[in-house]
Coordinates of C-alpha atoms in Angstrom, one line a residue:
M1 CA -5.8 -7.3 0.8
K2 CA -6.1 -6.8 4.3
K3 CA -7.2 -3.3 5.7
L4 CA -6.1 -1.2 2.8
V5 CA -8.5 1.6 3.2
T6 CA -8.4 2.1 6.9
I7 CA -6.9 5.2 5.4
F8 CA -10.4 6.4 4.8
A9 CA -10.5 7.1 8.5
I10 CA -8.0 9.8 7.9
L11 CA -10.3 11.4 5.3
S12 CA -13.0 12.1 7.9
A13 CA -12.5 15.9 7.4
F14 CA -13.2 15.6 3.7
A15 CA -15.8 12.9 3.1
V16 CA -18.9 11.7 4.8
N17 CA -19.1 8.3 3.1
A18 CA -16.6 6.3 0.9
Q19 CA -16.7 2.8 -0.5
N20 CA -14.8 0.9 -3.2
F21 CA -14.4 -2.5 -4.8
Q22 CA -11.0 -3.9 -5.8
L23 CA -10.0 -6.9 -7.8
H24 CA -6.3 -8.1 -7.5
R25 CA -4.4 -10.6 -9.5
D26 CA -1.7 -12.2 -7.3
L27 CA 1.3 -12.6 -9.6
E28 CA 3.1 -15.2 -7.4
R29 CA 0.2 -17.5 -6.3
G30 CA -1.8 -17.0 -9.5
H31 CA -5.2 -16.4 -7.9
Y32 CA -7.6 -13.5 -7.7
T33 CA -8.7 -11.5 -4.6
S34 CA -11.7 -9.3 -4.4
T35 CA -12.0 -6.6 -1.7
F36 CA -15.0 -4.5 -0.7
E37 CA -14.4 -1.6 1.7
M38 CA -16.7 0.9 3.3
F39 CA -16.2 3.9 5.5
K40 CA -18.9 6.0 7.1
M41 CA -18.8 9.0 9.4
D42 CA -21.2 10.3 12.0
K43 CA -21.1 12.8 14.8
W44 CA -19.7 10.2 17.2
G45 CA -16.8 9.1 15.0
N46 CA -16.5 6.6 12.1
T47 CA -17.0 3.0 11.1
F48 CA -14.8 1.1 8.7
T49 CA -15.4 -2.4 7.4
F50 CA -14.0 -4.6 4.6
I51 CA -14.2 -8.2 3.4
D52 CA -11.7 -10.1 1.3
F53 CA -12.4 -13.2 -0.9
D54 CA -9.6 -15.3 -2.4
Y55 CA -10.5 -17.4 -5.5
D56 CA -8.8 -20.6 -6.4
K57 CA -9.8 -22.4 -9.7
G58 CA -13.0 -20.2 -9.9
N59 CA -14.1 -21.0 -6.3
V60 CA -13.9 -19.0 -3.1
S61 CA -11.0 -20.5 -1.2
S62 CA -10.9 -18.1 1.8
A63 CA -12.8 -15.2 3.3
Y64 CA -11.6 -12.6 5.8
Y65 CA -13.6 -9.9 7.5
E66 CA -12.9 -6.9 9.7
I67 CA -15.0 -4.1 11.2
A68 CA -13.7 -1.2 13.3
R69 CA -15.4 1.6 15.1
V70 CA -13.6 4.8 16.3
L71 CA -15.4 6.8 18.9
K72 CA -14.2 10.4 18.5
T73 CA -15.8 13.9 18.7
E74 CA -14.3 17.2 17.6
K75 CA -13.1 17.9 21.2
M76 CA -11.3 14.6 21.5
P77 CA -7.7 14.6 20.2
I78 CA -7.5 10.8 20.3
G79 CA -10.2 8.4 19.4
L80 CA -11.2 5.1 21.1
H81 CA -10.8 2.1 18.7
V82 CA -12.7 -1.2 18.8
E83 CA -12.2 -3.8 16.1
Y84 CA -13.2 -7.4 15.3
N85 CA -11.6 -9.6 12.7
G86 CA -11.9 -13.2 11.7
G87 CA -12.3 -15.5 8.7
T88 CA -11.9 -19.0 7.3
S89 CA -10.2 -20.8 4.4
N90 CA -9.9 -24.3 2.9
Q91 CA -6.9 -25.0 5.0
F92 CA -7.7 -23.3 8.4
S93 CA -9.8 -20.7 10.2
F94 CA -8.6 -17.4 11.4
A95 CA -9.0 -17.2 15.2
N96 CA -11.6 -14.6 16.1
A97 CA -9.9 -11.5 17.6
W98 CA -11.0 -8.3 19.2
I99 CA -8.8 -5.2 19.5
F100 CA -9.3 -2.4 22.0
G101 CA -7.1 0.7 21.8
A102 CA -6.5 4.3 20.9
N103 CA -6.5 5.9 17.5
Y104 CA -4.9 9.1 16.2
A105 CA -5.2 10.5 12.7
K106 CA -4.1 13.7 10.8
G107 CA -4.2 14.8 7.2
T108 CA -5.3 17.0 4.4
K109 CA -6.8 16.3 1.0
D110 CA -3.2 15.7 -0.3
W111 CA -1.7 13.6 2.5
G112 CA -2.4 11.9 5.8
F113 CA -1.8 9.2 8.2
S114 CA -3.6 7.2 10.9
T115 CA -2.4 4.9 13.6
Y116 CA -3.8 2.9 16.4
A117 CA -2.4 0.6 19.1
G118 CA -4.3 -1.7 21.3
Y119 CA -4.8 -4.9 23.3
K120 CA -5.6 -7.9 21.0
A121 CA -7.8 -10.6 22.5
I122 CA -7.4 -13.7 20.4
K123 CA -10.0 -16.4 21.1
G124 CA -8.4 -19.4 22.9
A125 CA -5.1 -17.7 23.7
D126 CA -4.2 -17.7 27.4
E127 CA -1.7 -14.8 27.1
A128 CA -2.1 -11.1 26.3
N129 CA -1.4 -9.9 22.8
F130 CA -1.1 -6.5 21.1
Q131 CA -1.4 -4.9 17.7
V132 CA -0.1 -1.7 16.2
T133 CA -1.3 -0.4 12.9
G134 CA -0.3 2.6 10.7
T135 CA -1.9 3.7 7.5
W136 CA -1.1 6.5 5.0
Y137 CA -2.0 8.2 1.8
V138 CA -0.3 10.7 -0.5
N139 CA -2.1 12.2 -3.6
L140 CA 0.3 13.3 -6.3
F141 CA 0.0 15.1 -9.7
K142 CA -3.2 16.9 -8.8
G143 CA -4.8 13.7 -7.5
K144 CA -4.0 11.6 -10.6
V145 CA -1.7 9.2 -8.6
T146 CA -2.3 7.9 -5.1
F147 CA 0.3 6.2 -2.9
S148 CA -1.3 4.5 0.1
G149 CA -1.1 1.5 2.3
F150 CA -0.9 0.1 5.8
A151 CA 1.5 -1.7 8.1
D152 CA 0.5 -4.1 10.9
L153 CA 2.6 -5.5 13.8
W154 CA 1.0 -7.9 16.2
T155 CA 1.7 -10.9 18.5
E156 CA 0.1 -14.3 18.7
N157 CA 1.2 -15.5 22.1
G158 CA -0.7 -18.0 24.2
S159 CA -0.7 -21.5 22.9
D160 CA 0.8 -24.0 20.5
E161 CA -2.5 -25.9 20.2
A162 CA -4.9 -25.6 17.4
I163 CA -7.5 -22.9 18.1
A164 CA -10.4 -23.2 15.6
N165 CA -7.9 -24.9 13.3
Y166 CA -5.6 -22.0 13.4
I167 CA -2.3 -22.3 15.3
V168 CA -1.5 -19.4 17.7
S169 CA 2.2 -19.5 17.0
D170 CA 3.9 -17.4 19.7
D171 CA 5.3 -15.4 16.8
T172 CA 5.4 -11.7 16.2
V173 CA 3.7 -11.1 12.8
F174 CA 4.4 -8.2 10.4
L175 CA 2.3 -7.4 7.4
T176 CA 2.4 -4.3 5.1
E177 CA 0.7 -3.7 1.7
P178 CA 1.8 -0.5 0.0
Q179 CA -0.3 0.4 -3.0
I180 CA 0.0 2.7 -6.0
W181 CA -3.0 3.8 -8.1
Y182 CA -3.4 5.8 -11.3
N183 CA -6.8 7.5 -11.0
A184 CA -8.0 7.3 -14.6
T185 CA -11.4 8.7 -13.8
E186 CA -13.3 9.8 -10.7
N187 CA -14.5 6.2 -10.3
L188 CA -11.8 4.0 -12.0
S189 CA -8.3 3.4 -10.7
I190 CA -5.6 1.1 -12.1
G191 CA -2.6 -0.1 -10.1
G192 CA -1.6 -2.7 -7.6
E193 CA 0.1 -3.5 -4.4
V194 CA 3.0 -5.4 -2.9
E195 CA 2.3 -7.7 0.1
I196 CA 5.3 -7.9 2.4
S197 CA 4.9 -10.3 5.3
S198 CA 6.7 -12.2 8.0
N199 CA 5.2 -15.1 10.1
F200 CA 1.8 -14.4 8.5
Q201 CA -0.9 -17.1 8.2
Q202 CA 1.1 -19.9 9.8
S203 CA 3.9 -19.6 7.3
H204 CA 6.8 -18.8 9.7
K205 CA 8.5 -17.3 6.6
S206 CA 8.9 -14.0 4.9
Y207 CA 7.2 -13.2 1.5
I208 CA 7.1 -10.4 -1.1
R209 CA 4.0 -10.8 -3.3
P210 CA 3.1 -8.2 -5.9
T211 CA -0.4 -7.8 -7.5
L212 CA -2.0 -6.0 -10.4
A213 CA -5.4 -4.5 -9.7
V214 CA -8.3 -2.4 -10.7
K215 CA -10.5 -0.4 -8.2
W216 CA -13.9 1.1 -8.6
N217 CA -14.8 4.0 -6.3
F218 CA -18.5 4.3 -5.6

């Protein structure tokens, strides 16, 4: 459930604060994933954070966390993006990583997109890496249906040795999670997502993994 509502950064012209809780049922792997997301604006830009928990046999089997800050004023056409991400699981730990780059966003209440590109500093890697991320949202049928999502492309160059139990693989990784939601009420949405990935989480394979989900908007 990685980064789904970085799209809230696009909504900065329309909302001061936004947060939601999602619960997904992975139809392929048979486990649940919960996601809590928060976005907050201020006069110097915005802050976005989320945390994912995967549950296996009723226990937490992995946790992943991100926090991103965009420095941007009304006079700045492009924002400055700083991000941290990391996590752990029963099998391995995600290598701590920092991203430093530039962010551009544009949108209305009905549609929008955001993108950033930056240098990615992965702990223990002895080569430079990068990440490019794009997010989008489209509100249809007077806001009753929302199509949203993100797409990430990043590199993991630098070492074939274990770094915090995570193998930096010298692979280029692609991950996207388009989502569709029926907004039953102002607070409750029903829908799901499809995770499409290549070389993600040490797999060296490509996957298509659908989920069914509910979301509560605070």
